[in-house]
Amino acid sequence: LPQDKLNMVLGINTIVNFILRKKKLRTRVLGVIPARYASTRFPGKPLVMIAGKPMIQRTWEQAMKCKLCDKVVIATDDERIKNTCEAFGATVVMTAFEIPNGTERCNAAQLQLPEKYDIVVNIQGDEPLIEPEIVDSVVEALQKSPDAVYSTACTTLAHSEVEILGRVKCITDKDGYAIYFSRGMIPHNKKGKVNEKVEYKLHLGLQCYDAEFLKVYGSLPSTPLQLEEDLEQLKCLENGYKIKVIMVDHCAHGVDNPEDVPSVERIIKENPHLYS
């Protein structure tokens, strides 16, 4: 290029880089599906067959439909899972057995990759029906919230399930930033009973992190509320970090135990165009 045009290109690149830094836009996105073989309730869960395919394959196929993920990998600690995943074409990253949770397994995966990413999405391996549009929406929420290090999704919780401890509830401020997560009923009231007029938010397992924050997360000591509720995300809030929450229309169909498999297979059979 002539020098004047080269200077123009360099000038434009400088401006673009400045704008990206100024607005803290995070464009490079890595999707990670953590998958452990060991499970107290359901050993070998990632490899359970669902409508003719291993569950981890169905989750991966849904994740690969995400428009905003530049790369999707499966992070595991087990050779059986690795061999199965590579057989259907997935990129697999081997991580240590001792890693305590999916969040830190996602970080271990990103650290092993040669490419650098701005955002890491933790896609639960036991969500074979996860909608790629929801993953993209959670990524976009973090990209549009430069003051947040974490984004996630909630959906409306049926009033009949509010008091179930396994249903994690969330409350947010007027701008959609998380105030608190709890296994108990939140918001609570003086009567201590479910209010049919209140919309309770069910926290979904999908989690999206700023990649640099994810590197720090594992070194943060556990916090009192995190330990009391047994909820990882509370460690972020207790340390003053912001979590952006979006509401989505989603009927959760995760696989927690073998009894959940038939209902998931029924949905796949009824919607073959969505889960080919």
PDB file of C-alpha atoms in Angstrom:
ATOM      1  CA  LEU A   1       0.000   0.000   0.000  1.00  0.00           C
ATOM      2  CA  PRO A   2       1.126   3.603  -0.592  1.00  0.00           C
ATOM      3  CA  GLN A   3       2.304   5.280   2.604  1.00  0.00           C
ATOM      4  CA  ASP A   4      -0.686   7.617   2.804  1.00  0.00           C
ATOM      5  CA  LYS A   5      -3.168   4.709   2.576  1.00  0.00           C
ATOM      6  CA  LEU A   6      -1.113   2.643   5.019  1.00  0.00           C
ATOM      7  CA  ASN A   7      -1.209   5.537   7.491  1.00  0.00           C
ATOM      8  CA  MET A   8      -4.970   5.746   7.022  1.00  0.00           C
ATOM      9  CA  VAL A   9      -5.407   2.017   7.720  1.00  0.00           C
ATOM     10  CA  LEU A  10      -3.172   2.220  10.781  1.00  0.00           C
ATOM     11  CA  GLY A  11      -5.101   5.242  11.980  1.00  0.00           C
ATOM     12  CA  ILE A  12      -8.431   3.475  11.582  1.00  0.00           C
ATOM     13  CA  ASN A  13      -7.101   0.424  13.422  1.00  0.00           C
ATOM     14  CA  THR A  14      -5.911   2.636  16.269  1.00  0.00           C
ATOM     15  CA  ILE A  15      -9.331   4.274  16.542  1.00  0.00           C
ATOM     16  CA  VAL A  16     -11.127   0.920  16.449  1.00  0.00           C
ATOM     17  CA  ASN A  17      -8.843  -0.524  19.130  1.00  0.00           C
ATOM     18  CA  PHE A  18      -9.395   2.566  21.274  1.00  0.00           C
ATOM     19  CA  ILE A  19     -13.174   2.264  20.945  1.00  0.00           C
ATOM     20  CA  LEU A  20     -13.067  -1.438  21.801  1.00  0.00           C
ATOM     21  CA  ARG A  21     -11.029  -0.710  24.921  1.00  0.00           C
ATOM     22  CA  LYS A  22     -13.174   2.259  25.860  1.00  0.00           C
ATOM     23  CA  LYS A  23     -16.450   0.363  25.598  1.00  0.00           C
ATOM     24  CA  LYS A  24     -14.902  -2.860  26.871  1.00  0.00           C
ATOM     25  CA  LEU A  25     -16.448  -4.811  24.037  1.00  0.00           C
ATOM     26  CA  ARG A  26     -15.755  -8.487  24.348  1.00  0.00           C
ATOM     27  CA  THR A  27     -15.975 -10.154  20.965  1.00  0.00           C
ATOM     28  CA  ARG A  28     -14.067 -13.471  21.093  1.00  0.00           C
ATOM     29  CA  VAL A  29     -16.282 -16.115  22.698  1.00  0.00           C
ATOM     30  CA  LEU A  30     -15.402 -19.629  23.845  1.00  0.00           C
ATOM     31  CA  GLY A  31     -18.098 -22.148  24.740  1.00  0.00           C
ATOM     32  CA  VAL A  32     -17.044 -24.834  27.234  1.00  0.00           C
ATOM     33  CA  ILE A  33     -19.082 -27.912  28.140  1.00  0.00           C
ATOM     34  CA  PRO A  34     -17.702 -29.421  31.377  1.00  0.00           C
ATOM     35  CA  ALA A  35     -18.240 -33.183  31.560  1.00  0.00           C
ATOM     36  CA  ARG A  36     -17.277 -35.448  34.453  1.00  0.00           C
ATOM     37  CA  TYR A  37     -17.819 -39.193  34.508  1.00  0.00           C
ATOM     38  CA  ALA A  38     -17.934 -39.484  38.296  1.00  0.00           C
ATOM     39  CA  SER A  39     -21.301 -38.584  39.812  1.00  0.00           C
ATOM     40  CA  THR A  40     -22.836 -39.684  43.088  1.00  0.00           C
ATOM     41  CA  ARG A  41     -26.400 -39.705  41.771  1.00  0.00           C
ATOM     42  CA  PHE A  42     -25.738 -40.669  38.147  1.00  0.00           C
ATOM     43  CA  PRO A  43     -22.283 -42.157  37.339  1.00  0.00           C
ATOM     44  CA  GLY A  44     -21.370 -41.850  33.663  1.00  0.00           C
ATOM     45  CA  LYS A  45     -24.162 -39.355  33.032  1.00  0.00           C
ATOM     46  CA  PRO A  46     -22.531 -37.612  30.027  1.00  0.00           C
ATOM     47  CA  LEU A  47     -22.509 -40.920  28.128  1.00  0.00           C
ATOM     48  CA  VAL A  48     -26.097 -41.956  28.807  1.00  0.00           C
ATOM     49  CA  MET A  49     -27.914 -42.598  25.543  1.00  0.00           C
ATOM     50  CA  ILE A  50     -30.736 -40.204  24.697  1.00  0.00           C
ATOM     51  CA  ALA A  51     -32.727 -40.992  21.554  1.00  0.00           C
ATOM     52  CA  GLY A  52     -29.797 -42.832  20.018  1.00  0.00           C
ATOM     53  CA  LYS A  53     -26.981 -40.430  20.913  1.00  0.00           C
ATOM     54  CA  PRO A  54     -24.838 -39.853  24.034  1.00  0.00           C
ATOM     55  CA  MET A  55     -26.203 -36.942  26.059  1.00  0.00           C
ATOM     56  CA  ILE A  56     -22.926 -35.036  25.758  1.00  0.00           C
ATOM     57  CA  GLN A  57     -23.215 -35.245  21.965  1.00  0.00           C
ATOM     58  CA  ARG A  58     -26.716 -33.765  22.028  1.00  0.00           C
ATOM     59  CA  THR A  59     -25.546 -30.895  24.241  1.00  0.00           C
ATOM     60  CA  TRP A  60     -22.555 -30.282  21.957  1.00  0.00           C
ATOM     61  CA  GLU A  61     -24.726 -30.295  18.828  1.00  0.00           C
ATOM     62  CA  GLN A  62     -26.985 -27.649  20.352  1.00  0.00           C
ATOM     63  CA  ALA A  63     -23.991 -25.557  21.457  1.00  0.00           C
ATOM     64  CA  MET A  64     -22.489 -25.717  17.964  1.00  0.00           C
ATOM     65  CA  LYS A  65     -25.571 -23.897  16.661  1.00  0.00           C
ATOM     66  CA  CYS A  66     -24.713 -20.793  18.707  1.00  0.00           C
ATOM     67  CA  LYS A  67     -23.933 -17.864  16.434  1.00  0.00           C
ATOM     68  CA  LEU A  68     -21.767 -15.955  18.916  1.00  0.00           C
ATOM     69  CA  CYS A  69     -19.441 -18.782  19.991  1.00  0.00           C
ATOM     70  CA  ASP A  70     -16.200 -18.752  18.004  1.00  0.00           C
ATOM     71  CA  LYS A  71     -15.261 -22.157  19.364  1.00  0.00           C
ATOM     72  CA  VAL A  72     -16.922 -24.882  21.452  1.00  0.00           C
ATOM     73  CA  VAL A  73     -14.902 -27.440  23.418  1.00  0.00           C
ATOM     74  CA  ILE A  74     -15.710 -30.216  25.860  1.00  0.00           C
ATOM     75  CA  ALA A  75     -13.660 -30.172  29.072  1.00  0.00           C
ATOM     76  CA  THR A  76     -13.405 -33.545  30.767  1.00  0.00           C
ATOM     77  CA  ASP A  77     -11.237 -35.581  33.129  1.00  0.00           C
ATOM     78  CA  ASP A  78     -12.151 -38.998  31.739  1.00  0.00           C
ATOM     79  CA  GLU A  79     -10.729 -40.938  28.779  1.00  0.00           C
ATOM     80  CA  ARG A  80     -14.079 -42.628  28.071  1.00  0.00           C
ATOM     81  CA  ILE A  81     -15.751 -39.276  27.590  1.00  0.00           C
ATOM     82  CA  LYS A  82     -12.788 -37.999  25.564  1.00  0.00           C
ATOM     83  CA  ASN A  83     -12.890 -40.959  23.178  1.00  0.00           C
ATOM     84  CA  THR A  84     -16.649 -40.724  22.704  1.00  0.00           C
ATOM     85  CA  CYS A  85     -16.560 -36.985  22.030  1.00  0.00           C
ATOM     86  CA  GLU A  86     -13.685 -37.144  19.579  1.00  0.00           C
ATOM     87  CA  ALA A  87     -15.535 -39.898  17.707  1.00  0.00           C
ATOM     88  CA  PHE A  88     -18.419 -37.541  16.908  1.00  0.00           C
ATOM     89  CA  GLY A  89     -16.080 -34.675  16.006  1.00  0.00           C
ATOM     90  CA  ALA A  90     -15.831 -32.529  19.121  1.00  0.00           C
ATOM     91  CA  THR A  91     -12.699 -30.732  20.308  1.00  0.00           C
ATOM     92  CA  VAL A  92     -11.800 -32.098  23.744  1.00  0.00           C
ATOM     93  CA  VAL A  93      -9.609 -30.534  26.429  1.00  0.00           C
ATOM     94  CA  MET A  94      -8.415 -32.840  29.207  1.00  0.00           C
ATOM     95  CA  THR A  95      -8.547 -31.291  32.680  1.00  0.00           C
ATOM     96  CA  ALA A  96      -7.555 -32.523  36.138  1.00  0.00           C
ATOM     97  CA  PHE A  97      -9.842 -34.883  38.048  1.00  0.00           C
ATOM     98  CA  GLU A  98      -9.378 -32.809  41.218  1.00  0.00           C
ATOM     99  CA  ILE A  99     -10.998 -29.627  39.821  1.00  0.00           C
ATOM    100  CA  PRO A 100     -13.921 -28.975  42.200  1.00  0.00           C
ATOM    101  CA  ASN A 101     -16.558 -27.484  39.892  1.00  0.00           C
ATOM    102  CA  GLY A 102     -17.576 -26.667  36.338  1.00  0.00           C
ATOM    103  CA  THR A 103     -16.560 -23.020  36.586  1.00  0.00           C
ATOM    104  CA  GLU A 104     -12.946 -23.823  37.379  1.00  0.00           C
ATOM    105  CA  ARG A 105     -12.945 -26.602  34.778  1.00  0.00           C
ATOM    106  CA  CYS A 106     -13.919 -23.960  32.191  1.00  0.00           C
ATOM    107  CA  ASN A 107     -10.957 -21.866  33.257  1.00  0.00           C
ATOM    108  CA  ALA A 108      -8.600 -24.846  33.067  1.00  0.00           C
ATOM    109  CA  ALA A 109      -9.830 -25.430  29.521  1.00  0.00           C
ATOM    110  CA  GLN A 110      -9.313 -21.861  28.348  1.00  0.00           C
ATOM    111  CA  LEU A 111      -5.795 -21.784  29.777  1.00  0.00           C
ATOM    112  CA  GLN A 112      -4.819 -24.797  27.651  1.00  0.00           C
ATOM    113  CA  LEU A 113      -5.970 -23.322  24.355  1.00  0.00           C
ATOM    114  CA  PRO A 114      -3.545 -21.359  22.175  1.00  0.00           C
ATOM    115  CA  GLU A 115      -6.212 -18.812  21.229  1.00  0.00           C
ATOM    116  CA  LYS A 116      -7.211 -15.984  23.554  1.00  0.00           C
ATOM    117  CA  TYR A 117     -10.858 -15.275  24.315  1.00  0.00           C
ATOM    118  CA  ASP A 118     -12.758 -12.385  25.888  1.00  0.00           C
ATOM    119  CA  ILE A 119     -15.739 -14.392  27.116  1.00  0.00           C
ATOM    120  CA  VAL A 120     -16.111 -17.979  28.299  1.00  0.00           C
ATOM    121  CA  VAL A 121     -19.562 -19.590  28.417  1.00  0.00           C
ATOM    122  CA  ASN A 122     -20.150 -22.504  30.777  1.00  0.00           C
ATOM    123  CA  ILE A 123     -22.720 -24.700  28.989  1.00  0.00           C
ATOM    124  CA  GLN A 124     -24.040 -27.417  31.274  1.00  0.00           C
ATOM    125  CA  GLY A 125     -23.374 -30.872  29.840  1.00  0.00           C
ATOM    126  CA  ASP A 126     -26.626 -32.245  31.244  1.00  0.00           C
ATOM    127  CA  GLU A 127     -28.783 -29.801  29.253  1.00  0.00           C
ATOM    128  CA  PRO A 128     -29.206 -31.696  25.956  1.00  0.00           C
ATOM    129  CA  LEU A 129     -32.129 -29.458  24.942  1.00  0.00           C
ATOM    130  CA  ILE A 130     -30.422 -26.111  25.576  1.00  0.00           C
ATOM    131  CA  GLU A 131     -31.571 -23.534  23.067  1.00  0.00           C
ATOM    132  CA  PRO A 132     -28.647 -21.922  21.193  1.00  0.00           C
ATOM    133  CA  GLU A 133     -30.613 -18.655  21.099  1.00  0.00           C
ATOM    134  CA  ILE A 134     -30.502 -18.491  24.901  1.00  0.00           C
ATOM    135  CA  VAL A 135     -26.746 -19.028  24.932  1.00  0.00           C
ATOM    136  CA  ASP A 136     -26.338 -16.208  22.408  1.00  0.00           C
ATOM    137  CA  SER A 137     -28.616 -13.935  24.456  1.00  0.00           C
ATOM    138  CA  VAL A 138     -26.573 -14.475  27.620  1.00  0.00           C
ATOM    139  CA  VAL A 139     -23.340 -13.745  25.722  1.00  0.00           C
ATOM    140  CA  GLU A 140     -24.840 -10.601  24.233  1.00  0.00           C
ATOM    141  CA  ALA A 141     -25.986  -9.467  27.681  1.00  0.00           C
ATOM    142  CA  LEU A 142     -22.406  -9.567  28.954  1.00  0.00           C
ATOM    143  CA  GLN A 143     -21.094  -7.829  25.839  1.00  0.00           C
ATOM    144  CA  LYS A 144     -23.558  -4.987  26.437  1.00  0.00           C
ATOM    145  CA  SER A 145     -22.781  -4.715  30.161  1.00  0.00           C
ATOM    146  CA  PRO A 146     -19.162  -3.570  30.456  1.00  0.00           C
ATOM    147  CA  ASP A 147     -19.475  -3.169  34.226  1.00  0.00           C
ATOM    148  CA  ALA A 148     -20.401  -6.844  34.683  1.00  0.00           C
ATOM    149  CA  VAL A 149     -18.009  -9.821  34.805  1.00  0.00           C
ATOM    150  CA  TYR A 150     -20.686 -12.483  34.641  1.00  0.00           C
ATOM    151  CA  SER A 151     -24.048 -12.920  32.945  1.00  0.00           C
ATOM    152  CA  THR A 152     -26.707 -15.555  33.312  1.00  0.00           C
ATOM    153  CA  ALA A 153     -30.341 -16.308  32.562  1.00  0.00           C
ATOM    154  CA  CYS A 154     -33.523 -16.808  34.551  1.00  0.00           C
ATOM    155  CA  THR A 155     -36.981 -17.926  33.591  1.00  0.00           C
ATOM    156  CA  THR A 156     -40.330 -17.689  35.348  1.00  0.00           C
ATOM    157  CA  LEU A 157     -40.706 -20.273  38.118  1.00  0.00           C
ATOM    158  CA  ALA A 158     -44.027 -22.021  38.679  1.00  0.00           C
ATOM    159  CA  HIS A 159     -45.539 -21.043  42.034  1.00  0.00           C
ATOM    160  CA  SER A 160     -45.864 -24.713  42.914  1.00  0.00           C
ATOM    161  CA  GLU A 161     -42.056 -25.073  42.773  1.00  0.00           C
ATOM    162  CA  VAL A 162     -40.977 -21.947  44.662  1.00  0.00           C
ATOM    163  CA  GLU A 163     -40.371 -23.794  47.937  1.00  0.00           C
ATOM    164  CA  ILE A 164     -38.315 -26.580  46.330  1.00  0.00           C
ATOM    165  CA  LEU A 165     -34.736 -26.135  47.546  1.00  0.00           C
ATOM    166  CA  GLY A 166     -33.359 -27.543  44.301  1.00  0.00           C
ATOM    167  CA  ARG A 167     -34.842 -24.593  42.408  1.00  0.00           C
ATOM    168  CA  VAL A 168     -32.406 -21.691  42.756  1.00  0.00           C
ATOM    169  CA  LYS A 169     -34.180 -18.345  42.842  1.00  0.00           C
ATOM    170  CA  CYS A 170     -32.843 -14.923  41.939  1.00  0.00           C
ATOM    171  CA  ILE A 171     -33.775 -11.305  42.628  1.00  0.00           C
ATOM    172  CA  THR A 172     -32.444  -8.374  40.599  1.00  0.00           C
ATOM    173  CA  ASP A 173     -32.387  -4.596  40.699  1.00  0.00           C
ATOM    174  CA  LYS A 174     -34.339  -2.435  38.251  1.00  0.00           C
ATOM    175  CA  ASP A 175     -31.488  -2.605  35.715  1.00  0.00           C
ATOM    176  CA  GLY A 176     -31.317  -6.398  35.689  1.00  0.00           C
ATOM    177  CA  TYR A 177     -28.247  -6.874  37.893  1.00  0.00           C
ATOM    178  CA  ALA A 178     -28.356  -9.671  40.451  1.00  0.00           C
ATOM    179  CA  ILE A 179     -28.987  -8.732  44.073  1.00  0.00           C
ATOM    180  CA  TYR A 180     -29.069 -12.262  45.454  1.00  0.00           C
ATOM    181  CA  PHE A 181     -29.501 -15.948  44.654  1.00  0.00           C
ATOM    182  CA  SER A 182     -31.040 -18.410  47.083  1.00  0.00           C
ATOM    183  CA  ARG A 183     -32.432 -21.901  47.443  1.00  0.00           C
ATOM    184  CA  GLY A 184     -35.068 -20.417  49.718  1.00  0.00           C
ATOM    185  CA  MET A 185     -38.031 -18.306  48.657  1.00  0.00           C
ATOM    186  CA  ILE A 186     -36.949 -14.859  47.442  1.00  0.00           C
ATOM    187  CA  PRO A 187     -38.417 -12.361  47.582  1.00  0.00           C
ATOM    188  CA  HIS A 188     -39.774 -13.417  50.978  1.00  0.00           C
ATOM    189  CA  ASN A 189     -42.734 -11.852  52.781  1.00  0.00           C
ATOM    190  CA  LYS A 190     -44.146 -11.459  56.289  1.00  0.00           C
ATOM    191  CA  LYS A 191     -46.516 -14.392  55.920  1.00  0.00           C
ATOM    192  CA  GLY A 192     -43.767 -16.717  54.759  1.00  0.00           C
ATOM    193  CA  LYS A 193     -46.013 -18.077  52.029  1.00  0.00           C
ATOM    194  CA  VAL A 194     -45.770 -18.098  48.246  1.00  0.00           C
ATOM    195  CA  ASN A 195     -47.461 -15.018  46.808  1.00  0.00           C
ATOM    196  CA  GLU A 196     -49.388 -15.905  43.660  1.00  0.00           C
ATOM    197  CA  LYS A 197     -49.077 -12.284  42.483  1.00  0.00           C
ATOM    198  CA  VAL A 198     -45.266 -12.337  42.476  1.00  0.00           C
ATOM    199  CA  GLU A 199     -43.162 -13.527  39.547  1.00  0.00           C
ATOM    200  CA  TYR A 200     -40.384 -15.683  40.990  1.00  0.00           C
ATOM    201  CA  LYS A 201     -37.230 -16.060  38.915  1.00  0.00           C
ATOM    202  CA  LEU A 202     -35.683 -19.497  38.399  1.00  0.00           C
ATOM    203  CA  HIS A 203     -31.939 -19.374  37.794  1.00  0.00           C
ATOM    204  CA  LEU A 204     -30.842 -21.518  34.854  1.00  0.00           C
ATOM    205  CA  GLY A 205     -27.479 -23.277  34.847  1.00  0.00           C
ATOM    206  CA  LEU A 206     -26.066 -21.302  31.915  1.00  0.00           C
ATOM    207  CA  GLN A 207     -23.185 -19.051  33.017  1.00  0.00           C
ATOM    208  CA  CYS A 208     -21.116 -16.591  31.004  1.00  0.00           C
ATOM    209  CA  TYR A 209     -17.862 -15.063  32.287  1.00  0.00           C
ATOM    210  CA  ASP A 210     -15.405 -12.369  31.384  1.00  0.00           C
ATOM    211  CA  ALA A 211     -12.349 -14.461  30.524  1.00  0.00           C
ATOM    212  CA  GLU A 212      -9.956 -12.421  32.676  1.00  0.00           C
ATOM    213  CA  PHE A 213     -12.308 -12.556  35.655  1.00  0.00           C
ATOM    214  CA  LEU A 214     -12.565 -16.325  35.246  1.00  0.00           C
ATOM    215  CA  LYS A 215      -8.801 -16.562  35.734  1.00  0.00           C
ATOM    216  CA  VAL A 216      -9.198 -14.759  39.069  1.00  0.00           C
ATOM    217  CA  TYR A 217     -12.343 -16.536  40.266  1.00  0.00           C
ATOM    218  CA  GLY A 218     -10.645 -19.746  41.389  1.00  0.00           C
ATOM    219  CA  SER A 219      -8.194 -17.848  43.598  1.00  0.00           C
ATOM    220  CA  LEU A 220     -10.949 -16.025  45.470  1.00  0.00           C
ATOM    221  CA  PRO A 221     -11.555 -17.639  48.865  1.00  0.00           C
ATOM    222  CA  SER A 222     -14.949 -19.141  49.544  1.00  0.00           C
ATOM    223  CA  THR A 223     -17.404 -16.718  51.133  1.00  0.00           C
ATOM    224  CA  PRO A 224     -19.942 -17.190  53.950  1.00  0.00           C
ATOM    225  CA  LEU A 225     -23.093 -16.885  51.844  1.00  0.00           C
ATOM    226  CA  GLN A 226     -21.641 -19.075  49.101  1.00  0.00           C
ATOM    227  CA  LEU A 227     -20.974 -21.825  51.625  1.00  0.00           C
ATOM    228  CA  GLU A 228     -24.310 -21.436  53.392  1.00  0.00           C
ATOM    229  CA  GLU A 229     -26.372 -21.608  50.183  1.00  0.00           C
ATOM    230  CA  ASP A 230     -23.915 -23.836  48.278  1.00  0.00           C
ATOM    231  CA  LEU A 231     -24.128 -21.484  45.280  1.00  0.00           C
ATOM    232  CA  GLU A 232     -20.949 -20.507  43.402  1.00  0.00           C
ATOM    233  CA  GLN A 233     -22.339 -17.252  42.029  1.00  0.00           C
ATOM    234  CA  LEU A 234     -22.674 -15.755  45.514  1.00  0.00           C
ATOM    235  CA  LYS A 235     -18.881 -15.595  45.761  1.00  0.00           C
ATOM    236  CA  CYS A 236     -18.969 -13.068  42.929  1.00  0.00           C
ATOM    237  CA  LEU A 237     -21.586 -10.895  44.613  1.00  0.00           C
ATOM    238  CA  GLU A 238     -19.920 -11.055  48.027  1.00  0.00           C
ATOM    239  CA  ASN A 239     -16.697  -9.804  46.460  1.00  0.00           C
ATOM    240  CA  GLY A 240     -18.475  -6.842  44.867  1.00  0.00           C
ATOM    241  CA  TYR A 241     -18.616  -8.077  41.260  1.00  0.00           C
ATOM    242  CA  LYS A 242     -21.699  -7.435  39.122  1.00  0.00           C
ATOM    243  CA  ILE A 243     -23.796 -10.157  37.497  1.00  0.00           C
ATOM    244  CA  LYS A 244     -26.124  -9.288  34.620  1.00  0.00           C
ATOM    245  CA  VAL A 245     -29.337 -11.323  34.532  1.00  0.00           C
ATOM    246  CA  ILE A 246     -31.707 -11.681  31.596  1.00  0.00           C
ATOM    247  CA  MET A 247     -35.155 -13.248  31.521  1.00  0.00           C
ATOM    248  CA  VAL A 248     -35.794 -15.922  28.897  1.00  0.00           C
ATOM    249  CA  ASP A 249     -38.662 -18.198  27.962  1.00  0.00           C
ATOM    250  CA  HIS A 250     -37.300 -21.633  28.795  1.00  0.00           C
ATOM    251  CA  CYS A 251     -38.772 -24.796  30.256  1.00  0.00           C
ATOM    252  CA  ALA A 252     -35.831 -26.468  31.984  1.00  0.00           C
ATOM    253  CA  HIS A 253     -35.221 -30.037  30.843  1.00  0.00           C
ATOM    254  CA  GLY A 254     -31.934 -30.952  32.445  1.00  0.00           C
ATOM    255  CA  VAL A 255     -30.980 -34.547  33.229  1.00  0.00           C
ATOM    256  CA  ASP A 256     -30.321 -34.919  36.956  1.00  0.00           C
ATOM    257  CA  ASN A 257     -31.022 -38.640  37.266  1.00  0.00           C
ATOM    258  CA  PRO A 258     -31.931 -41.634  35.051  1.00  0.00           C
ATOM    259  CA  GLU A 259     -35.642 -40.980  35.549  1.00  0.00           C
ATOM    260  CA  ASP A 260     -35.336 -37.713  33.563  1.00  0.00           C
ATOM    261  CA  VAL A 261     -34.234 -39.439  30.351  1.00  0.00           C
ATOM    262  CA  PRO A 262     -37.666 -40.579  29.064  1.00  0.00           C
ATOM    263  CA  SER A 263     -39.167 -37.072  29.282  1.00  0.00           C
ATOM    264  CA  VAL A 264     -36.214 -35.612  27.350  1.00  0.00           C
ATOM    265  CA  GLU A 265     -36.516 -38.328  24.702  1.00  0.00           C
ATOM    266  CA  ARG A 266     -40.214 -37.553  24.351  1.00  0.00           C
ATOM    267  CA  ILE A 267     -39.475 -33.886  23.652  1.00  0.00           C
ATOM    268  CA  ILE A 268     -36.864 -34.830  21.041  1.00  0.00           C
ATOM    269  CA  LYS A 269     -39.318 -37.176  19.363  1.00  0.00           C
ATOM    270  CA  GLU A 270     -41.992 -34.458  19.284  1.00  0.00           C
ATOM    271  CA  ASN A 271     -39.573 -31.849  17.872  1.00  0.00           C
ATOM    272  CA  PRO A 272     -37.233 -33.642  15.423  1.00  0.00           C
ATOM    273  CA  HIS A 273     -36.647 -30.397  13.485  1.00  0.00           C
ATOM    274  CA  LEU A 274     -35.036 -28.847  16.588  1.00  0.00           C
ATOM    275  CA  TYR A 275     -32.940 -31.802  17.716  1.00  0.00           C
ATOM    276  CA  SER A 276     -31.752 -33.587  14.584  1.00  0.00           C
TER     277      SER A 276
END
